[in-house]
Amino acid sequence: MTDRPDTPRSRRERPAKPALTREGIVAAAVAVLRAEGLRKVTMRRLAQELDTGPASLYVYVRNTAELHAAVLDELLGTVGPAPAEGSWRERLEQVLTAYTAMLFEHPSLARSALTARPSGPHYLALIETLLGLLDEGGVPPAQAAWGVDLLLQHATATAAEHSADEASEEDWDALRRVVRDASERTHPHIAALGGALLSGAPHERLSWGLRTLIAGIEHAPAPD
């Protein structure tokens, strides 16, 4: 006599769950990020995804902040190495632009990246690439060390500022009106430069900012 189709299966008959690993947890977190955004990347949500309890995850990841940093590190692997063609300044800008473009694709991650502290292999590879390009340009080591931090801060802040859901179009329209209508008597400089203050596409402002920072890093000595 065969079992009825709806007969509950014994736990012993169920396929064994894959063993938990940090790599598997991060991969699941990246999948949730792509599908639902960073807000949903929580220990409880991942525990559901991996069919386990939240407490089991803390063996591999200390807290949500570390998890988000690990997700950022994983996505840094998509940035890629420096291009082979072009001057060191051009290639440096291209790497940083690729980094910013990756964050543009994940607005919530861009905002989190302002305070995240990744320490994985892809983050180290990115830092090594940036330092190598600055070294190729003859930038003194101390200036290069501080300069990398400054360049990444600017690129990250740009991505966070221009994230798709950062501000509504109504908010931007309100800001444009305030700047455009500034009085020459009370705010002469804003009145004179109102158009320029908010001009330029995001990629144009990013490129100008990076080139400006690179030039400053070349020539501004770091303190002893």
Coordinates of N, CA and C in Angstrom, one line a residue:
M1 N 0.9 -1.2 0.0 CA 0.0 0.0 0.0 C 0.9 1.2 0.0
T2 N 0.7 2.1 -0.9 CA 1.5 3.3 -1.0 C 1.0 4.4 -0.1
D3 N 1.9 5.3 0.2 CA 1.6 6.5 1.0 C 0.7 7.4 0.2
R4 N -0.2 8.1 0.9 CA -1.0 9.1 0.3 C -0.1 10.3 -0.1
P5 N -0.4 11.0 -1.2 CA 0.4 12.1 -1.6 C 0.7 13.2 -0.6
D6 N -0.4 13.4 0.3 CA -0.2 14.5 1.3 C 0.3 14.0 2.6
T7 N 0.9 12.8 2.6 CA 1.4 12.3 3.9 C 2.7 13.1 4.2
P8 N 2.8 13.7 5.4 CA 4.0 14.5 5.7 C 5.3 13.6 5.7
R9 N 6.3 14.2 5.2 CA 7.6 13.5 5.1 C 8.3 13.6 6.4
S10 N 9.0 12.5 6.7 CA 9.9 12.6 7.9 C 11.0 13.5 7.7
R11 N 11.5 14.2 8.7 CA 12.7 15.0 8.6 C 13.9 14.3 8.1
R12 N 13.9 13.0 8.4 CA 15.1 12.2 7.9 C 15.1 12.0 6.4
E13 N 13.9 12.2 5.8 CA 13.7 12.0 4.4 C 14.0 13.2 3.6
R14 N 14.0 14.4 4.3 CA 14.2 15.7 3.6 C 15.6 15.8 3.2
P15 N 15.9 16.5 2.0 CA 17.3 16.7 1.6 C 18.0 17.6 2.6
A16 N 19.2 17.3 2.9 CA 20.0 18.1 3.9 C 20.2 19.5 3.4
K17 N 20.1 20.5 4.3 CA 20.3 21.8 3.9 C 21.8 22.1 3.7
P18 N 22.2 22.9 2.7 CA 23.6 23.2 2.5 C 24.2 23.8 3.8
A19 N 25.4 23.5 4.1 CA 26.1 24.1 5.3 C 26.2 25.6 5.1
L20 N 26.0 26.3 6.2 CA 26.1 27.7 6.2 C 27.6 28.1 6.0
T21 N 27.8 29.1 5.2 CA 29.2 29.7 5.0 C 29.0 31.2 4.9
R22 N 30.1 31.9 5.2 CA 30.0 33.4 5.1 C 29.8 33.7 3.6
E23 N 30.4 33.0 2.7 CA 30.3 33.3 1.3 C 28.8 33.1 0.8
G24 N 28.2 32.0 1.3 CA 26.8 31.8 1.0 C 25.9 32.8 1.5
I25 N 26.2 33.3 2.8 CA 25.3 34.3 3.4 C 25.4 35.6 2.6
V26 N 26.7 36.0 2.2 CA 26.9 37.2 1.4 C 26.2 37.1 0.0
A27 N 26.3 35.9 -0.6 CA 25.6 35.7 -1.9 C 24.1 35.9 -1.8
A28 N 23.6 35.3 -0.7 CA 22.1 35.5 -0.5 C 21.8 37.0 -0.2
A29 N 22.6 37.7 0.5 CA 22.4 39.1 0.8 C 22.4 39.9 -0.5
V30 N 23.3 39.6 -1.4 CA 23.4 40.3 -2.7 C 22.2 40.0 -3.5
A31 N 21.7 38.8 -3.5 CA 20.5 38.5 -4.2 C 19.3 39.3 -3.7
V32 N 19.1 39.4 -2.4 CA 18.1 40.1 -1.8 C 18.2 41.6 -2.1
L33 N 19.4 42.1 -2.1 CA 19.7 43.5 -2.5 C 19.2 43.8 -3.9
R34 N 19.6 43.0 -4.8 CA 19.2 43.2 -6.2 C 17.7 43.1 -6.4
A35 N 17.0 42.3 -5.7 CA 15.6 42.1 -5.8 C 14.7 43.0 -5.0
E36 N 15.2 43.4 -3.8 CA 14.3 44.1 -2.9 C 15.0 45.4 -2.3
G37 N 16.3 45.6 -2.5 CA 16.9 46.8 -2.0 C 17.6 46.5 -0.6
L38 N 18.5 47.4 -0.2 CA 19.3 47.1 0.9 C 18.5 47.1 2.2
R39 N 17.4 47.8 2.3 CA 16.6 47.8 3.5 C 16.1 46.5 3.9
K40 N 16.0 45.6 2.9 CA 15.5 44.2 3.2 C 16.7 43.3 3.6
V41 N 17.9 43.7 3.5 CA 19.0 42.9 3.8 C 19.2 42.9 5.3
T42 N 18.5 42.1 6.0 CA 18.6 42.0 7.4 C 18.9 40.5 7.8
M43 N 19.3 40.3 9.0 CA 19.6 39.0 9.5 C 18.3 38.1 9.5
R44 N 17.2 38.7 9.9 CA 15.9 38.0 9.9 C 15.5 37.6 8.4
R45 N 15.7 38.5 7.5 CA 15.3 38.2 6.1 C 16.2 37.1 5.5
L46 N 17.5 37.2 5.8 CA 18.4 36.2 5.3 C 18.2 34.8 5.9
A47 N 17.8 34.8 7.2 CA 17.5 33.6 7.9 C 16.4 32.9 7.2
Q48 N 15.4 33.6 6.8 CA 14.3 33.1 6.0 C 14.7 32.5 4.7
E49 N 15.6 33.3 4.0 CA 16.1 32.9 2.7 C 16.9 31.6 2.8
L50 N 17.7 31.5 3.9 CA 18.6 30.3 4.0 C 18.0 29.2 4.9
D51 N 16.7 29.4 5.3 CA 16.0 28.3 6.0 C 16.8 28.0 7.3
T52 N 17.1 29.0 8.1 CA 17.8 28.8 9.3 C 17.3 29.9 10.3
G53 N 17.9 29.9 11.5 CA 17.6 30.9 12.5 C 18.5 32.1 12.4
P54 N 18.1 33.3 12.8 CA 19.0 34.5 12.7 C 20.2 34.3 13.6
A55 N 20.1 33.6 14.7 CA 21.3 33.4 15.6 C 22.4 32.6 14.9
S56 N 22.0 31.7 13.9 CA 23.1 31.0 13.2 C 23.9 31.9 12.3
L57 N 23.4 33.0 11.9 CA 24.1 33.8 11.0 C 25.2 34.6 11.7
Y58 N 25.0 34.9 13.0 CA 25.9 35.7 13.7 C 27.3 35.0 14.0
V59 N 27.3 33.7 13.7 CA 28.6 33.0 13.8 C 29.5 33.4 12.7
Y60 N 28.9 33.9 11.5 CA 29.7 34.2 10.4 C 29.8 35.8 10.1
V61 N 28.7 36.5 10.6 CA 28.7 37.9 10.4 C 28.2 38.6 11.7
R62 N 29.0 39.5 12.2 CA 28.8 40.0 13.6 C 27.5 40.8 13.7
N63 N 27.2 41.6 12.7 CA 26.0 42.5 12.7 C 25.6 42.9 11.3
T64 N 24.5 43.7 11.2 CA 24.0 44.1 9.9 C 25.0 45.0 9.2
A65 N 25.7 45.9 10.0 CA 26.6 46.8 9.4 C 27.7 46.0 8.7
E66 N 28.2 44.9 9.4 CA 29.3 44.1 8.7 C 28.7 43.4 7.5
L67 N 27.5 43.0 7.6 CA 26.8 42.3 6.4 C 26.8 43.3 5.2
H68 N 26.3 44.5 5.5 CA 26.2 45.5 4.4 C 27.6 45.8 3.8
A69 N 28.6 45.9 4.7 CA 30.0 46.1 4.2 C 30.5 44.9 3.3
A70 N 30.1 43.7 3.7 CA 30.5 42.5 2.9 C 29.7 42.5 1.6
V71 N 28.5 43.0 1.6 CA 27.7 43.1 0.3 C 28.4 44.1 -0.6
L72 N 28.8 45.3 -0.1 CA 29.5 46.3 -0.8 C 30.8 45.7 -1.4
D73 N 31.6 45.0 -0.6 CA 32.8 44.4 -1.1 C 32.5 43.4 -2.2
E74 N 31.5 42.6 -2.1 CA 31.2 41.7 -3.2 C 30.9 42.4 -4.5
L75 N 30.1 43.5 -4.4 CA 29.8 44.2 -5.6 C 31.0 45.0 -6.2
L76 N 32.0 45.3 -5.3 CA 33.2 46.0 -5.8 C 33.9 45.1 -6.8
G77 N 33.7 43.8 -6.8 CA 34.3 42.8 -7.7 C 33.8 43.1 -9.1
T78 N 32.7 43.8 -9.3 CA 32.2 44.1 -10.7 C 32.9 45.4 -11.3
V79 N 33.7 46.1 -10.5 CA 34.3 47.3 -11.0 C 35.3 47.0 -12.0
G80 N 36.1 46.0 -11.8 CA 37.1 45.6 -12.8 C 38.4 46.4 -12.6
P81 N 39.5 45.9 -13.3 CA 40.8 46.5 -13.2 C 40.9 47.8 -14.0
A82 N 42.0 48.5 -13.9 CA 42.2 49.8 -14.6 C 42.3 49.5 -16.1
P83 N 41.7 50.3 -17.0 CA 41.9 50.1 -18.4 C 43.4 50.1 -18.8
A84 N 43.7 49.5 -19.9 CA 45.1 49.5 -20.4 C 45.5 50.7 -21.1
E85 N 44.5 51.4 -21.8 CA 44.8 52.6 -22.6 C 44.6 53.9 -21.9
G86 N 45.3 54.9 -22.2 CA 45.1 56.2 -21.7 C 46.2 56.6 -20.6
S87 N 46.2 57.9 -20.3 CA 47.1 58.4 -19.3 C 46.7 57.8 -17.9
W88 N 47.6 57.9 -16.9 CA 47.3 57.5 -15.6 C 46.1 58.2 -15.0
R89 N 46.0 59.5 -15.3 CA 44.9 60.3 -14.8 C 43.6 59.9 -15.4
E90 N 43.6 59.6 -16.7 CA 42.4 59.1 -17.4 C 41.9 57.8 -16.9
R91 N 42.9 56.9 -16.7 CA 42.5 55.5 -16.2 C 42.1 55.6 -14.7
L92 N 42.7 56.5 -13.9 CA 42.2 56.7 -12.6 C 40.8 57.2 -12.5
E93 N 40.5 58.1 -13.4 CA 39.1 58.6 -13.4 C 38.1 57.5 -13.9
Q94 N 38.6 56.7 -14.8 CA 37.7 55.7 -15.4 C 37.4 54.6 -14.3
V95 N 38.4 54.3 -13.5 CA 38.1 53.3 -12.4 C 37.1 53.9 -11.4
L96 N 37.3 55.1 -11.0 CA 36.4 55.8 -10.0 C 35.0 56.0 -10.6
T97 N 34.9 56.2 -11.9 CA 33.6 56.4 -12.6 C 32.9 55.0 -12.6
A98 N 33.7 53.9 -12.8 CA 33.0 52.6 -12.8 C 32.5 52.3 -11.4
Y99 N 33.3 52.7 -10.4 CA 32.9 52.5 -9.0 C 31.6 53.2 -8.7
T100 N 31.5 54.5 -9.2 CA 30.4 55.3 -8.9 C 29.2 54.7 -9.7
A101 N 29.4 54.2 -10.9 CA 28.3 53.6 -11.7 C 27.7 52.4 -11.0
M102 N 28.6 51.6 -10.4 CA 28.1 50.4 -9.6 C 27.1 50.9 -8.5
L103 N 27.5 52.0 -7.8 CA 26.7 52.5 -6.7 C 25.4 53.1 -7.3
F104 N 25.4 53.7 -8.5 CA 24.2 54.3 -9.1 C 23.2 53.2 -9.2
E105 N 23.6 52.0 -9.5 CA 22.7 50.9 -9.7 C 22.0 50.4 -8.5
H106 N 22.5 50.8 -7.3 CA 22.0 50.4 -6.0 C 21.9 51.6 -5.1
P107 N 20.9 52.4 -5.3 CA 20.8 53.7 -4.5 C 20.9 53.5 -3.0
S108 N 20.3 52.5 -2.4 CA 20.3 52.3 -1.0 C 21.7 52.0 -0.6
L109 N 22.4 51.2 -1.4 CA 23.8 50.8 -1.1 C 24.7 52.0 -1.1
A110 N 24.5 52.9 -2.1 CA 25.3 54.1 -2.2 C 25.2 54.9 -0.9
R111 N 24.1 55.1 -0.3 CA 24.0 55.8 0.9 C 24.7 55.1 2.1
S112 N 24.5 53.8 2.1 CA 25.2 53.0 3.1 C 26.7 53.0 3.0
A113 N 27.2 53.1 1.7 CA 28.6 53.1 1.5 C 29.3 54.3 2.1
L114 N 28.6 55.4 2.4 CA 29.2 56.6 3.0 C 29.8 56.2 4.4
T115 N 29.2 55.2 5.1 CA 29.7 54.9 6.4 C 30.2 53.4 6.5
A116 N 30.0 52.6 5.4 CA 30.4 51.2 5.5 C 31.9 51.1 5.5
R117 N 32.4 50.1 6.1 CA 33.9 49.9 6.2 C 34.2 48.5 5.6
P118 N 34.2 48.3 4.3 CA 34.5 47.0 3.7 C 36.0 46.7 3.9
S119 N 36.3 45.4 4.1 CA 37.7 45.0 4.3 C 38.0 43.7 3.5
G120 N 37.2 43.4 2.5 CA 37.3 42.2 1.8 C 38.3 42.3 0.7
P121 N 38.5 41.2 -0.1 CA 39.5 41.2 -1.2 C 39.2 42.2 -2.3
H122 N 38.0 42.4 -2.6 CA 37.7 43.3 -3.7 C 37.9 44.8 -3.3
Y123 N 37.7 45.1 -2.1 CA 38.0 46.4 -1.6 C 39.5 46.7 -1.6
L124 N 40.3 45.7 -1.2 CA 41.7 45.8 -1.2 C 42.2 45.9 -2.6
A125 N 41.6 45.1 -3.5 CA 42.0 45.2 -5.0 C 41.8 46.6 -5.5
L126 N 40.7 47.2 -5.2 CA 40.4 48.6 -5.6 C 41.4 49.6 -5.1
I127 N 41.7 49.5 -3.8 CA 42.7 50.4 -3.2 C 44.0 50.2 -3.9
E128 N 44.4 49.0 -4.1 CA 45.7 48.7 -4.7 C 45.8 49.3 -6.1
T129 N 44.7 49.2 -6.9 CA 44.6 49.8 -8.2 C 44.7 51.3 -8.2
L130 N 44.0 51.9 -7.3 CA 44.1 53.4 -7.2 C 45.5 53.8 -6.8
L131 N 46.1 53.2 -5.8 CA 47.4 53.5 -5.3 C 48.5 53.3 -6.4
G132 N 48.3 52.2 -7.2 CA 49.2 51.9 -8.3 C 49.2 53.0 -9.4
L133 N 48.0 53.5 -9.7 CA 47.9 54.6 -10.7 C 48.4 55.9 -10.2
L134 N 48.2 56.2 -8.9 CA 48.8 57.4 -8.4 C 50.3 57.3 -8.3
D135 N 50.8 56.1 -8.0 CA 52.3 55.9 -8.0 C 52.9 56.0 -9.4
E136 N 52.1 55.5 -10.4 CA 52.5 55.7 -11.8 C 52.7 57.1 -12.2
G137 N 51.8 58.0 -11.6 CA 51.9 59.4 -11.9 C 52.9 60.2 -11.1
G138 N 53.6 59.5 -10.2 CA 54.6 60.1 -9.4 C 54.1 60.9 -8.2
V139 N 52.9 60.6 -7.8 CA 52.3 61.2 -6.6 C 53.0 60.7 -5.4
P140 N 53.5 61.6 -4.5 CA 54.2 61.1 -3.3 C 53.4 60.2 -2.5
P141 N 54.0 59.2 -1.8 CA 53.2 58.2 -1.1 C 52.2 58.7 -0.1
A142 N 52.6 59.7 0.7 CA 51.7 60.2 1.7 C 50.5 60.9 1.1
Q143 N 50.7 61.6 0.0 CA 49.6 62.3 -0.7 C 48.7 61.2 -1.4
A144 N 49.3 60.2 -1.9 CA 48.5 59.1 -2.5 C 47.6 58.4 -1.4
A145 N 48.2 58.1 -0.3 CA 47.4 57.4 0.8 C 46.2 58.2 1.2
W146 N 46.4 59.5 1.4 CA 45.2 60.3 1.8 C 44.3 60.6 0.6
G147 N 44.9 60.7 -0.5 CA 44.2 61.0 -1.7 C 43.2 59.9 -2.1
V148 N 43.5 58.7 -1.9 CA 42.6 57.6 -2.2 C 41.3 57.7 -1.4
D149 N 41.5 58.0 -0.1 CA 40.3 58.2 0.7 C 39.4 59.4 0.2
L150 N 40.1 60.4 -0.2 CA 39.3 61.6 -0.6 C 38.6 61.3 -1.9
L151 N 39.2 60.6 -2.9 CA 38.6 60.3 -4.1 C 37.4 59.4 -4.0
L152 N 37.5 58.4 -3.1 CA 36.4 57.5 -2.9 C 35.3 58.2 -2.1
Q153 N 35.6 59.1 -1.2 CA 34.6 59.8 -0.6 C 33.7 60.6 -1.6
H154 N 34.4 61.3 -2.5 CA 33.7 62.1 -3.5 C 32.9 61.3 -4.4
A155 N 33.4 60.2 -4.9 CA 32.7 59.3 -5.8 C 31.5 58.7 -5.1
T156 N 31.6 58.3 -3.8 CA 30.5 57.7 -3.0 C 29.4 58.7 -2.8
A157 N 29.9 59.9 -2.3 CA 28.9 61.0 -2.1 C 28.1 61.4 -3.3
T158 N 28.8 61.4 -4.4 CA 28.1 61.8 -5.7 C 27.0 60.7 -6.0
A159 N 27.4 59.5 -5.9 CA 26.4 58.4 -6.1 C 25.2 58.5 -5.2
A160 N 25.5 58.8 -3.9 CA 24.4 58.9 -2.9 C 23.5 60.1 -3.2
E161 N 24.1 61.2 -3.6 CA 23.4 62.4 -3.8 C 22.4 62.3 -5.0
H162 N 22.9 61.6 -6.0 CA 22.1 61.5 -7.2 C 21.4 60.2 -7.4
S163 N 21.2 59.4 -6.2 CA 20.5 58.2 -6.3 C 19.0 58.5 -6.7
A164 N 18.5 57.6 -7.4 CA 17.2 57.8 -8.1 C 16.1 58.2 -7.1
D165 N 16.1 57.7 -5.9 CA 15.0 58.0 -4.9 C 15.5 58.9 -3.8
E166 N 16.6 59.6 -4.0 CA 17.2 60.5 -3.0 C 16.3 61.7 -2.8
A167 N 15.8 62.2 -3.9 CA 14.9 63.4 -3.7 C 13.9 63.4 -4.9
S168 N 12.7 63.9 -4.7 CA 11.7 63.9 -5.7 C 12.0 65.1 -6.6
E169 N 11.4 65.0 -7.8 CA 11.6 66.1 -8.8 C 11.0 67.4 -8.2
E170 N 10.0 67.3 -7.4 CA 9.4 68.5 -6.8 C 10.4 69.2 -5.9
D171 N 11.2 68.4 -5.2 CA 12.2 68.9 -4.3 C 13.3 69.7 -5.1
W172 N 13.7 69.1 -6.2 CA 14.7 69.8 -7.1 C 14.1 71.0 -7.7
D173 N 12.8 71.0 -8.1 CA 12.2 72.2 -8.7 C 12.1 73.3 -7.6
A174 N 11.9 72.9 -6.4 CA 11.8 74.0 -5.4 C 13.2 74.6 -5.1
L175 N 14.2 73.8 -5.2 CA 15.6 74.3 -5.0 C 15.9 75.2 -6.2
R176 N 15.6 74.8 -7.4 CA 15.9 75.6 -8.6 C 15.2 77.0 -8.5
R177 N 14.0 77.0 -8.0 CA 13.2 78.3 -7.9 C 13.9 79.2 -6.9
V178 N 14.3 78.6 -5.8 CA 14.9 79.5 -4.7 C 16.2 80.1 -5.2
V179 N 17.0 79.3 -5.9 CA 18.3 79.8 -6.4 C 18.0 80.8 -7.5
R180 N 17.1 80.5 -8.4 CA 16.8 81.4 -9.6 C 16.2 82.8 -9.1
D181 N 15.4 82.7 -8.0 CA 14.8 83.9 -7.6 C 15.5 84.7 -6.5
A182 N 16.8 84.3 -6.2 CA 17.6 84.9 -5.2 C 17.7 86.4 -5.5
S183 N 17.6 87.3 -4.5 CA 17.7 88.7 -4.7 C 19.2 89.1 -4.9
E184 N 19.4 90.0 -5.9 CA 20.7 90.6 -6.1 C 21.1 91.4 -4.9
R185 N 20.2 92.0 -4.2 CA 20.5 92.9 -3.0 C 21.0 92.0 -1.8
T186 N 20.3 90.9 -1.5 CA 20.7 90.2 -0.4 C 21.6 89.0 -0.6
H187 N 21.6 88.5 -1.9 CA 22.5 87.3 -2.2 C 23.0 87.6 -3.6
P188 N 23.9 88.6 -3.7 CA 24.4 88.9 -5.1 C 25.2 87.8 -5.8
H189 N 26.0 87.0 -5.0 CA 26.7 86.0 -5.7 C 25.8 84.9 -6.2
I190 N 24.8 84.5 -5.4 CA 23.9 83.5 -5.8 C 23.1 84.0 -7.1
A191 N 22.7 85.2 -7.0 CA 22.0 85.8 -8.2 C 22.8 85.8 -9.4
A192 N 24.1 86.0 -9.3 CA 25.0 86.1 -10.5 C 25.3 84.7 -11.0
L193 N 25.4 83.7 -10.1 CA 25.8 82.3 -10.5 C 24.7 81.3 -10.4
G194 N 23.4 81.8 -10.3 CA 22.3 80.9 -10.1 C 22.2 79.7 -11.1
G195 N 22.4 80.1 -12.4 CA 22.4 79.1 -13.5 C 23.5 78.1 -13.3
A196 N 24.7 78.6 -13.0 CA 25.9 77.7 -12.9 C 25.8 76.8 -11.7
L197 N 25.2 77.2 -10.6 CA 25.2 76.5 -9.4 C 24.6 75.1 -9.6
L198 N 23.5 75.0 -10.4 CA 22.8 73.7 -10.6 C 22.9 73.2 -12.0
S199 N 23.9 73.7 -12.7 CA 24.1 73.2 -14.1 C 24.9 71.9 -14.2
G200 N 24.8 71.3 -15.4 CA 25.7 70.2 -15.6 C 25.0 68.8 -15.3
A201 N 25.2 67.9 -16.1 CA 24.7 66.5 -15.9 C 25.5 65.8 -14.8
P202 N 25.0 64.9 -14.1 CA 25.7 64.2 -13.0 C 27.1 63.7 -13.4
H203 N 27.2 63.1 -14.6 CA 28.5 62.5 -15.0 C 29.5 63.6 -15.3
E204 N 29.0 64.8 -15.8 CA 29.9 65.9 -16.0 C 30.5 66.5 -14.7
R205 N 29.6 66.6 -13.7 CA 30.1 67.1 -12.4 C 31.0 66.1 -11.7
L206 N 30.7 64.8 -11.9 CA 31.6 63.8 -11.3 C 32.9 63.9 -12.0
S207 N 33.0 64.0 -13.3 CA 34.3 64.0 -14.0 C 35.1 65.2 -13.6
W208 N 34.4 66.4 -13.5 CA 35.1 67.6 -13.2 C 35.7 67.5 -11.7
G209 N 34.8 67.0 -10.8 CA 35.2 66.9 -9.4 C 36.4 65.9 -9.3
L210 N 36.4 64.8 -10.0 CA 37.5 63.9 -9.9 C 38.8 64.5 -10.4
R211 N 38.7 65.1 -11.6 CA 39.9 65.7 -12.2 C 40.5 66.8 -11.3
T212 N 39.6 67.6 -10.6 CA 40.0 68.6 -9.7 C 40.7 68.0 -8.5
L213 N 40.1 67.0 -8.0 CA 40.8 66.3 -6.8 C 42.1 65.7 -7.2
I214 N 42.2 65.1 -8.3 CA 43.4 64.4 -8.7 C 44.5 65.5 -8.9
A215 N 44.2 66.6 -9.5 CA 45.2 67.7 -9.6 C 45.6 68.2 -8.2
G216 N 44.7 68.3 -7.3 CA 45.0 68.8 -6.0 C 45.9 67.8 -5.2
I217 N 45.6 66.5 -5.3 CA 46.3 65.5 -4.7 C 47.8 65.4 -5.2
E218 N 47.9 65.7 -6.5 CA 49.3 65.8 -7.0 C 50.2 66.8 -6.4
H219 N 49.6 68.0 -6.1 CA 50.4 69.1 -5.7 C 50.2 69.6 -4.3
A220 N 49.3 69.0 -3.5 CA 49.1 69.5 -2.1 C 49.8 68.5 -1.2
P221 N 50.9 68.9 -0.6 CA 51.7 68.0 0.3 C 50.8 67.6 1.5
A222 N 50.9 66.4 1.9 CA 50.3 65.9 3.2 C 51.1 66.3 4.4
P223 N 50.5 66.6 5.5 CA 51.3 66.9 6.7 C 52.2 65.7 7.1
D224 N 53.3 66.1 7.7 CA 54.2 65.0 8.2 C 53.6 64.2 9.2

